[in-house]
Short mmCIF file of C-alpha atoms in Angstrom, two decimals:
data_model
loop_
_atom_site.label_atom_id
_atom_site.label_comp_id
_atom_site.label_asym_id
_atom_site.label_seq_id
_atom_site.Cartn_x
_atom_site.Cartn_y
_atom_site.Cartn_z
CA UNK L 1 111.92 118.85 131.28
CA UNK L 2 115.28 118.45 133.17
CA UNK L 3 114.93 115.34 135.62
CA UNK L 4 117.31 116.69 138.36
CA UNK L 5 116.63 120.22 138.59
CA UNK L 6 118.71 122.15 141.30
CA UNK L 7 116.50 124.12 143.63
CA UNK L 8 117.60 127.91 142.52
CA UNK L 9 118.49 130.70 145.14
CA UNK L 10 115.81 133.47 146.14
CA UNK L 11 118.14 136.64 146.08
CA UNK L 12 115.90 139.39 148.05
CA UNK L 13 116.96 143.44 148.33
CA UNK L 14 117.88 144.55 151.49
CA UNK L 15 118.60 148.82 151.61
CA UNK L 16 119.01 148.45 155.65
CA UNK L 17 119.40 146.10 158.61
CA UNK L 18 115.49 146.26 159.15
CA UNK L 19 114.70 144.82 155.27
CA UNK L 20 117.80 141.94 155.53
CA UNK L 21 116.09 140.60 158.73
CA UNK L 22 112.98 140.83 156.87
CA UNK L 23 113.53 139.61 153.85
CA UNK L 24 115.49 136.42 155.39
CA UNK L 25 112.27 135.84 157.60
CA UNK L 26 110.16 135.82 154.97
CA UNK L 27 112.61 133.13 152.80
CA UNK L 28 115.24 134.41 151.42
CA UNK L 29 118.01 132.37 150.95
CA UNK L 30 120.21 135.49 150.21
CA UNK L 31 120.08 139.20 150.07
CA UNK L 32 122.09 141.79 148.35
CA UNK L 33 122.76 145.32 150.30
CA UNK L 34 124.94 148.15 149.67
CA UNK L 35 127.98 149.85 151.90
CA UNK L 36 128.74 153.40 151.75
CA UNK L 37 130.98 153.27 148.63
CA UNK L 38 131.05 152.38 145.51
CA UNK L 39 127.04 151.19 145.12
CA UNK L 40 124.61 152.26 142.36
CA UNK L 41 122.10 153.07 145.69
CA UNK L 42 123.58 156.18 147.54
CA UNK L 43 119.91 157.07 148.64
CA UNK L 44 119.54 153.76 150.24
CA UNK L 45 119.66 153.33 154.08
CA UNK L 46 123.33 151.64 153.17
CA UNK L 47 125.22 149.73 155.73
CA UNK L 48 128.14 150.55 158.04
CA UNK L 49 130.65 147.83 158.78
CA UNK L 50 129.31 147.52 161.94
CA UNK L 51 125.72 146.68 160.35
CA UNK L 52 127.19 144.37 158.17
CA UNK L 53 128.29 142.10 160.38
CA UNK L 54 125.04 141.71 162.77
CA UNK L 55 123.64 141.65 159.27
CA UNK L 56 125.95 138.38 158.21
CA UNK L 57 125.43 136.94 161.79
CA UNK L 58 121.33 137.13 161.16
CA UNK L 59 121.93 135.66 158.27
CA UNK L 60 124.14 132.67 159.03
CA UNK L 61 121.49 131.81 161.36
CA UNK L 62 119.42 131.25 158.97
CA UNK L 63 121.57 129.26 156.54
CA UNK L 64 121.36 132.97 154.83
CA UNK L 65 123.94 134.97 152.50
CA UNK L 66 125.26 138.63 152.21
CA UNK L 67 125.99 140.13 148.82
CA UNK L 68 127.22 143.60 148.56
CA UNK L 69 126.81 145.51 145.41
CA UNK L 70 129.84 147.70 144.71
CA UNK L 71 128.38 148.08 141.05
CA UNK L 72 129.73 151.28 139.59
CA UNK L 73 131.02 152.24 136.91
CA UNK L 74 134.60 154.31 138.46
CA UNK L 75 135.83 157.33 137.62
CA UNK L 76 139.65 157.90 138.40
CA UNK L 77 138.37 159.66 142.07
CA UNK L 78 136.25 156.27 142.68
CA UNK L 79 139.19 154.27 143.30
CA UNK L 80 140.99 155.83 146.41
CA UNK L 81 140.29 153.02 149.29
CA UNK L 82 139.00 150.08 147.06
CA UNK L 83 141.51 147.48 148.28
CA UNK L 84 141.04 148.79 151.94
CA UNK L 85 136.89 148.73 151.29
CA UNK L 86 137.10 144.81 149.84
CA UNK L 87 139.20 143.84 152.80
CA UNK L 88 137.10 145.23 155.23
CA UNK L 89 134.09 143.65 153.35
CA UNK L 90 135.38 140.03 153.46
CA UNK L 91 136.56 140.93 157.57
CA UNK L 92 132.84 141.52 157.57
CA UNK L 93 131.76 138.20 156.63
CA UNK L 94 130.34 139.49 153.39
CA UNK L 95 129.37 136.28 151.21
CA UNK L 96 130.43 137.46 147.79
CA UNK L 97 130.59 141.27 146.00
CA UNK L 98 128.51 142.36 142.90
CA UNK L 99 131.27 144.37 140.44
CA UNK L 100 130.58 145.83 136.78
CA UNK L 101 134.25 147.87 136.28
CA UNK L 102 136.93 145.76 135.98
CA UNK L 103 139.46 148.41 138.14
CA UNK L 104 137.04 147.46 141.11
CA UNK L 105 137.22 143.48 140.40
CA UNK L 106 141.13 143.90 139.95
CA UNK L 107 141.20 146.25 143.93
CA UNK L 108 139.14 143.33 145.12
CA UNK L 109 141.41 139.69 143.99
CA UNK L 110 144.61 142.84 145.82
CA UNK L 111 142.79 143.80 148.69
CA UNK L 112 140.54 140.56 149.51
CA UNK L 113 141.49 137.96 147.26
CA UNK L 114 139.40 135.01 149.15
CA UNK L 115 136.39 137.34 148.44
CA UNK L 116 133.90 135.70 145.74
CA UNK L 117 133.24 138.11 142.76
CA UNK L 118 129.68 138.43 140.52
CA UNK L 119 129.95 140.00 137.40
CA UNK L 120 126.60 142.55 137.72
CA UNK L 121 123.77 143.47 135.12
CA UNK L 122 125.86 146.81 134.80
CA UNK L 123 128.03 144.97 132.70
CA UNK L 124 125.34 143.90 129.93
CA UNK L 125 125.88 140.13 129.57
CA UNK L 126 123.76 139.30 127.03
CA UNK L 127 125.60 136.22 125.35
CA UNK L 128 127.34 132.88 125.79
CA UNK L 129 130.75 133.93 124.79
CA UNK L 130 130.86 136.97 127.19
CA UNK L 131 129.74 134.96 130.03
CA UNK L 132 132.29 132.32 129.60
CA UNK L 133 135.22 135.35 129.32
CA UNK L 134 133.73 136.02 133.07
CA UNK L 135 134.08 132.50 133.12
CA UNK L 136 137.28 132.09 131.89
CA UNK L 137 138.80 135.09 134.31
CA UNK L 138 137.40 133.17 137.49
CA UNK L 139 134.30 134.46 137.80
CA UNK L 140 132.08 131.88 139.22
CA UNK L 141 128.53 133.30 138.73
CA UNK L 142 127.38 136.39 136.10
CA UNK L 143 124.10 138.48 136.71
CA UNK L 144 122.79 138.99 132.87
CA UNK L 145 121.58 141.82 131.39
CA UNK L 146 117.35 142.47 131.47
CA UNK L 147 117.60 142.22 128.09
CA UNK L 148 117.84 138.44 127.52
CA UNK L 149 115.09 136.34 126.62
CA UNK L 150 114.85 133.06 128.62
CA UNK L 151 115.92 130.88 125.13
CA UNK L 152 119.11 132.99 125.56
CA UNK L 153 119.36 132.07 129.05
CA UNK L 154 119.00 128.27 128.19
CA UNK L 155 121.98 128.57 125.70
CA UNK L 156 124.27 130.43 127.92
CA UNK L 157 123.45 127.48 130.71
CA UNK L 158 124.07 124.61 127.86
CA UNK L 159 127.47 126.28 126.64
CA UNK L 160 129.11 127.38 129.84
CA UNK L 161 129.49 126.09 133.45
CA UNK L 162 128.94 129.55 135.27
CA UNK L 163 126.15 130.42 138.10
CA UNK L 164 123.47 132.44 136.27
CA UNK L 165 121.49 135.18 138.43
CA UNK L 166 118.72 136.78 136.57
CA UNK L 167 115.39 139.39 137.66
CA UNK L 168 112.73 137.87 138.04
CA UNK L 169 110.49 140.87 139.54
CA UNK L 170 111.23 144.85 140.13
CA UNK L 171 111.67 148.01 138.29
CA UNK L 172 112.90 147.81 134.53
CA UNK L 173 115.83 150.73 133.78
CA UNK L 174 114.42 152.01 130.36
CA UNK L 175 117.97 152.01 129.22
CA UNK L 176 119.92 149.17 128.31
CA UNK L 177 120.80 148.00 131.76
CA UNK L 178 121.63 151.26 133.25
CA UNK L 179 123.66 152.54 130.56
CA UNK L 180 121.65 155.94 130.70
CA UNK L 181 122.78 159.61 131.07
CA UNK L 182 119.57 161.56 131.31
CA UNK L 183 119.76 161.80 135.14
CA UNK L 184 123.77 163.40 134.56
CA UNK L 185 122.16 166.10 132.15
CA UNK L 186 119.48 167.16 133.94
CA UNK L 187 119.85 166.76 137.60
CA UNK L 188 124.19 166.30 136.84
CA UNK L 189 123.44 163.01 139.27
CA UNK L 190 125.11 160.44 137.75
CA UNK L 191 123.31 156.95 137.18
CA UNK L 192 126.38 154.99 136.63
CA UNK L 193 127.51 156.12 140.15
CA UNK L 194 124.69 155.92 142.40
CA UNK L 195 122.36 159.36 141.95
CA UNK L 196 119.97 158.57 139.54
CA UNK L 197 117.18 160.99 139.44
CA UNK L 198 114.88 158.91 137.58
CA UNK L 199 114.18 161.43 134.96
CA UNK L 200 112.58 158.50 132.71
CA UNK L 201 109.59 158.54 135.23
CA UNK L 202 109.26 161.93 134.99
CA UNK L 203 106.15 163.63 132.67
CA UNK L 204 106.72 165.01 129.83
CA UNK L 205 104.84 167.53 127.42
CA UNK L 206 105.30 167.09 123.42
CA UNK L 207 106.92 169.89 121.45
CA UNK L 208 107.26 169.94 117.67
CA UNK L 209 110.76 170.40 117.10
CA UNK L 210 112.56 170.92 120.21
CA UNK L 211 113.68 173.83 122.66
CA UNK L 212 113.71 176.49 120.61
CA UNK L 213 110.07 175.94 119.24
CA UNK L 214 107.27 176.54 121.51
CA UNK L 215 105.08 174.58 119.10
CA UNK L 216 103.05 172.19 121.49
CA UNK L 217 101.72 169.05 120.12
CA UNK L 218 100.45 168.08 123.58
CA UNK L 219 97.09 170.16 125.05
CA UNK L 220 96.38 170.35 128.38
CA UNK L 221 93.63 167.33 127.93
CA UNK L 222 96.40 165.08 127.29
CA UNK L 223 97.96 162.60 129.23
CA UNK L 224 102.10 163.77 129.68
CA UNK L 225 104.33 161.34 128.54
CA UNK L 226 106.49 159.57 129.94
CA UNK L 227 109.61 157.29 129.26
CA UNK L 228 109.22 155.16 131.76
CA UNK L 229 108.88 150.85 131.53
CA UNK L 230 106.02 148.81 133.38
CA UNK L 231 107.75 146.83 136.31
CA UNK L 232 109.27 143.31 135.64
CA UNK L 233 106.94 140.42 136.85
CA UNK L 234 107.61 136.46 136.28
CA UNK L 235 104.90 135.03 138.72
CA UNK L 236 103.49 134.20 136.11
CA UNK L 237 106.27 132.12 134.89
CA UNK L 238 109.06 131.14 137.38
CA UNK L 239 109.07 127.33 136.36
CA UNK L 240 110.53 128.62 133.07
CA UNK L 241 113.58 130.57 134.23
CA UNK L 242 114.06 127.28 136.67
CA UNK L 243 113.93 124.61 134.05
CA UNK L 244 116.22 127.41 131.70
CA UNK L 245 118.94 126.59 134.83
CA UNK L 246 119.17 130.31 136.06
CA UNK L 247 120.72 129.86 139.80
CA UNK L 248 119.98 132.49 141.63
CA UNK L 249 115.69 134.60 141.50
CA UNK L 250 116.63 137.80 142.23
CA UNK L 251 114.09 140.62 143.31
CA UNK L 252 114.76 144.27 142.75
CA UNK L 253 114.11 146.72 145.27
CA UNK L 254 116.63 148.16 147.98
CA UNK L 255 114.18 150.88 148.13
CA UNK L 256 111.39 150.05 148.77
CA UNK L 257 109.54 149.56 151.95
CA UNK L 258 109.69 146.31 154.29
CA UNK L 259 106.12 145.68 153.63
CA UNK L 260 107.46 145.45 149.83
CA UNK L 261 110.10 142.89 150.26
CA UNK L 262 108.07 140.65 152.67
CA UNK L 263 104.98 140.06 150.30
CA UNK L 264 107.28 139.94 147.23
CA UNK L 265 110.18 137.05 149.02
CA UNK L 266 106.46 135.52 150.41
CA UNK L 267 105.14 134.77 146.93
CA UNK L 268 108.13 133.99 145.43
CA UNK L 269 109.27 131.49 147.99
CA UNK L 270 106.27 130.03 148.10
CA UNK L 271 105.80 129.32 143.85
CA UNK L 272 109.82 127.92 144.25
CA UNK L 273 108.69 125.48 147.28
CA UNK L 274 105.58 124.80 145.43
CA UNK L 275 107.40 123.55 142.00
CA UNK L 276 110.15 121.39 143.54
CA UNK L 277 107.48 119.66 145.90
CA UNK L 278 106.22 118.03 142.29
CA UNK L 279 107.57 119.73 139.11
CA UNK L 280 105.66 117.43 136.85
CA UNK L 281 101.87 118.56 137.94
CA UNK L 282 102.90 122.01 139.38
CA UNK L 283 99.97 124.57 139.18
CA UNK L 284 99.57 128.25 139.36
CA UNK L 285 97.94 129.70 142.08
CA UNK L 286 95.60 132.75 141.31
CA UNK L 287 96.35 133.41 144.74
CA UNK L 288 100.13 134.06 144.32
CA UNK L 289 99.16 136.98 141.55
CA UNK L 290 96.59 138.32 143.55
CA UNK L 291 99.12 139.04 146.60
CA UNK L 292 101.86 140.23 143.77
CA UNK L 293 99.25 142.84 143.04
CA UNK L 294 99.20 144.39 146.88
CA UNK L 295 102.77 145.22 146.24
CA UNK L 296 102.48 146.21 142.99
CA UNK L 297 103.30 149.93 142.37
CA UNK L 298 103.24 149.97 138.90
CA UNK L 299 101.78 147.54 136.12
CA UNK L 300 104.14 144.58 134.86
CA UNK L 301 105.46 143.06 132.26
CA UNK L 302 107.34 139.97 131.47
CA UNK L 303 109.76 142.37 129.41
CA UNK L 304 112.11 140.60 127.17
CA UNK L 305 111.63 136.95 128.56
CA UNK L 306 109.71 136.36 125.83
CA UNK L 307 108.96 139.08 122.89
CA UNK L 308 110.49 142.05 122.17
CA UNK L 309 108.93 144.82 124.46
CA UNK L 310 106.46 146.72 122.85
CA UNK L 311 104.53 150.54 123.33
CA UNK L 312 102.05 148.08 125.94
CA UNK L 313 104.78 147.67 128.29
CA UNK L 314 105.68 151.39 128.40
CA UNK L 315 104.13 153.15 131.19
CA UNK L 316 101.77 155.51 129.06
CA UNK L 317 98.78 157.38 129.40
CA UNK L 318 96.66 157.25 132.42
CA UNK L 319 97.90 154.36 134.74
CA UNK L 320 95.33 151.77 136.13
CA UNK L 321 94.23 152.16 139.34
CA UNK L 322 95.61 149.11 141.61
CA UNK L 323 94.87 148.49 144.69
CA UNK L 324 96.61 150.30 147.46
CA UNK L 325 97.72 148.54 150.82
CA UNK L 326 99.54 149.95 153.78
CA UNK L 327 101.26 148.15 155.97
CA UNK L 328 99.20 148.97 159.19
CA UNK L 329 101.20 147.04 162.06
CA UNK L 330 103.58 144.72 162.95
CA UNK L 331 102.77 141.91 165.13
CA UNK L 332 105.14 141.56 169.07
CA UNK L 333 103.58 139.51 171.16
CA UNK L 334 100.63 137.36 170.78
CA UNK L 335 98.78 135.81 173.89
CA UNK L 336 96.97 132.69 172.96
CA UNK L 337 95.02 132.72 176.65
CA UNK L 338 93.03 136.55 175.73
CA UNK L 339 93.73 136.06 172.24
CA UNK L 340 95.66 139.57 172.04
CA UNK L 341 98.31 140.55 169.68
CA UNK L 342 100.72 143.33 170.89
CA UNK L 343 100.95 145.37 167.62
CA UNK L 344 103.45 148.08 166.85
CA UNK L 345 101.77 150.92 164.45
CA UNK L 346 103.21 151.64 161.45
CA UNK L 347 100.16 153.69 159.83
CA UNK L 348 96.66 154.65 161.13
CA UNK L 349 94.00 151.77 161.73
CA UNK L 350 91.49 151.78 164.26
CA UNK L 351 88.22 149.64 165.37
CA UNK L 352 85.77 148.80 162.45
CA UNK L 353 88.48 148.60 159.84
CA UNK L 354 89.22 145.31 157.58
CA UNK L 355 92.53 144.58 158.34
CA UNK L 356 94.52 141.52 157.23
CA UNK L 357 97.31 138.97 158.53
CA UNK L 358 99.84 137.95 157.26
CA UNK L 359 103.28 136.14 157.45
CA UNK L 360 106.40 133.77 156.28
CA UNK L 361 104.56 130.22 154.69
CA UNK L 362 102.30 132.50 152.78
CA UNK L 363 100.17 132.61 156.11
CA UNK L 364 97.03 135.13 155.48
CA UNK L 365 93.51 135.77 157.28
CA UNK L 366 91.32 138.82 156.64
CA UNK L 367 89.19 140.30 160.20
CA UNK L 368 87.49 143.14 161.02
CA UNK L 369 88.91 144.68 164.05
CA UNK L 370 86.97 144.78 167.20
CA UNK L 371 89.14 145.18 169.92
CA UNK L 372 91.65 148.37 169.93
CA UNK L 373 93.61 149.21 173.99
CA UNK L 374 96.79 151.67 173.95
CA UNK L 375 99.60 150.35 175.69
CA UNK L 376 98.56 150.83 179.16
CA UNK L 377 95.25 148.66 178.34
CA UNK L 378 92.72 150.98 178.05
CA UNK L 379 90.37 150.83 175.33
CA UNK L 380 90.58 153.73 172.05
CA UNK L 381 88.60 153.85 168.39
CA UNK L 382 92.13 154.47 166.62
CA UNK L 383 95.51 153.96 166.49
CA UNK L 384 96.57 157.35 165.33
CA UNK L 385 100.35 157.59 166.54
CA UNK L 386 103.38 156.31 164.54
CA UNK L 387 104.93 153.16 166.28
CA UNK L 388 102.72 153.56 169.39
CA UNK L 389 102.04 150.12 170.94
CA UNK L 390 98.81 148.64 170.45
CA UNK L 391 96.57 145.65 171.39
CA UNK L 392 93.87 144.09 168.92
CA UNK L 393 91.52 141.28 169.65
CA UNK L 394 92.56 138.55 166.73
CA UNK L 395 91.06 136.16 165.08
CA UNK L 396 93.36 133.26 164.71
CA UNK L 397 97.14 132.92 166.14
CA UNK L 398 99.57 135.07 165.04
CA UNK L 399 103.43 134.92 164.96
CA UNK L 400 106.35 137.50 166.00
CA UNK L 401 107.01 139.60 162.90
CA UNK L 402 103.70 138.77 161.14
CA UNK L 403 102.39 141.95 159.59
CA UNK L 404 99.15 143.49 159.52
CA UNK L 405 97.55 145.45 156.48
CA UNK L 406 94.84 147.46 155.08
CA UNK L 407 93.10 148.43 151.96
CA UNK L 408 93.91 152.21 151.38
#
């Protein structure tokens, strides 16, 4: 093993000011978001100019970073206003920009030349030679394709001096890296330029031998089919990616929820802290899978880290039930004298439910709530209203921004 490993970055998704605060709070030492142009995310909250720079200045408090993805692939009509857009990214603050097309990387060294450039997974870098022609063109840090195994990862590292960023947890495009046109014939949403309609995950009946054949070779006991991969999942297996030299962890997700990105950046921040506090007798914790697993939406895989994926890491047939959490409330205000936290609702829980605590440090208890009063103080059985103000009788000390959750 390497002697004098560097600590890597924990890159975390952020699809709106609410997530990048989030996600920073519960350890991220970065976070990529999107603007309104030129992103592969157009159904993401996005983020105005304005956004971005209370989103920088959160950050910088932190010791924090701001990526922007600006990761399509252009069309002659995508390239109206790209010098203007860089400029005003970098007069943002914006940390560095995530580019695939080559028309986009030349409108940002025009329009913002002091702006730092990553080559995105859109591009497919899946070798040591392309990665030092990103290299070679001043590109200080590549984001390789899905499709690399971590041996691959250790070569590029040995045979060129360039930042590597690389998944380590999040949804798996069932093309190579994106490259997919399924949502542009069906839904005419192009993938490459932000619609995708996710036709993979949709479900499929069988026919024998296409459109014009109404020859079924599915019945109606069968489970559809779909063409959709098991989410990516290296809990498991950080210290491999780590000692491989990859720079920067990055979780995929700009859409999913806050609840998502906190447990997710909680875990992962916690395994990284974990290794480097004594990399020779670091040991898994079944307790880092476990949590995983409440924000699991899908099953995982470890993809192509390691084999070849095969038919088991294809979502198919009838999925496993996991385990179901909603992110109940989020913790104001907590009173140490009455033992009261001041709880904002984000879905229905009321007295008598199991409810559990949780928060940046990997902080968790489980309780059983026994004390429920509305804003004005009065006592009620439920909290039933969406972001109504709440107070519940806790257990132990909580924190600002700790979040509360239940078992569906």
């Amino acid at each position: 093993m390497q002697k004098t490993l560097k600590k890597p970055e924990l890159l975390a998704p952020a699809g709106n000011l609410e997530k990048l605060k989030f996600a920073i709070h519960y350890g991220a030492d970065a976070v990529y978001i999107g603007g309104k142009q030129f992103g592969l995310r157009s159904n993401a909250g996005n983020f105005t100019f304005d956004e971005m720079r209370e989103g920088v200045a959160f950050a910088e408090k932190y010791g924090s970073k701001v990526y922007v993805a600006t990761n399509i692939i252009a069309h002659n009509e995508n390239l109206d206003g790209a010098q203007e857009y860089y400029k005003n990214l970098y007069d943002a603050g914006i940390h560095a920009v995530i580019v695939a097309d080559p028309a986009l990387i030349q409108a940002c060294r025009e329009g913002a030349p002091d702006l730092e450039v990553h080559i995105s997974t859109q591009a497919s870098i899946a070798n040591w030679k392309t990665a030092e022609f990103w290299k070679n063109e001043g590109i200080p840090r590549v984001v390789l394709a899905r499709e690399v195994s971590v041996e691959e990862i250790r070569e590029i590292k040995e045979k060129v001096d360039v930042e590597i960023e690389a998944f380590i947890h999040g949804a798996m495009c069932i093309s190579y890296s994106g490259r997919c046109v399924l949502s542009n014939h069906m839904t005419a949403r192009d993938a490459n330029r932000g619609g995708c309609a996710q036709s993979c995950r949709w479900k499929y009946d069988l026919f024998e031998n296409g459109v014009n054949d109404d020859t079924e070779v599915s019945d109606e006991s069968d489970e559809m089919y779909t063409m959709s991969s098991q989410d990516l999942s290296m809990v498991e297996h950080l210290p491999d990616l780590i000692e491989a030299g990859v720079d920067s962890l990055k979780i995929e997700g700009r859409m999913k929820s806050i609840h998502y990105v906190a447990t997710v950046v909680n875990v992962y921040r916690k395994i990284i802290d974990t290794y480097f506090e004594d990399p020779e007798n670091y040991q898994l914790d079944q307790a880092w899978i476990d949590e995983i697993w409440k924000a699991a939406q899908r099953n995982l895989t470890t993809a192509f880290y390691y084999n070849e994926p095969t038919h088991k890491d294809q979502l198919y047939g009838k999925p496993e039930r996991l385990p179901k959490y909603d992110f109940a409330g989020l913790v104001l205000e907590y009173d140490k004298e009455t033992q009261m936290a001041t709880i904002q609702q984000r879905n229905n829980f009321g007295v008598g439910d199991e409810v559990e605590f949780f928060g940046p440090n990997f902080f968790h208890f489980k309780q059983t709530i026994t004390e429920l009063y509305d804003e004005k103080g009065e006592p009620i059985d439920r909290a039933k209203h969406a972001m109504m103000i709440t107070k519940v009788k806790v257990d132990q000390p909580v924190e600002y921004l700790n979040m509360m959750r239940k078992q569906k």
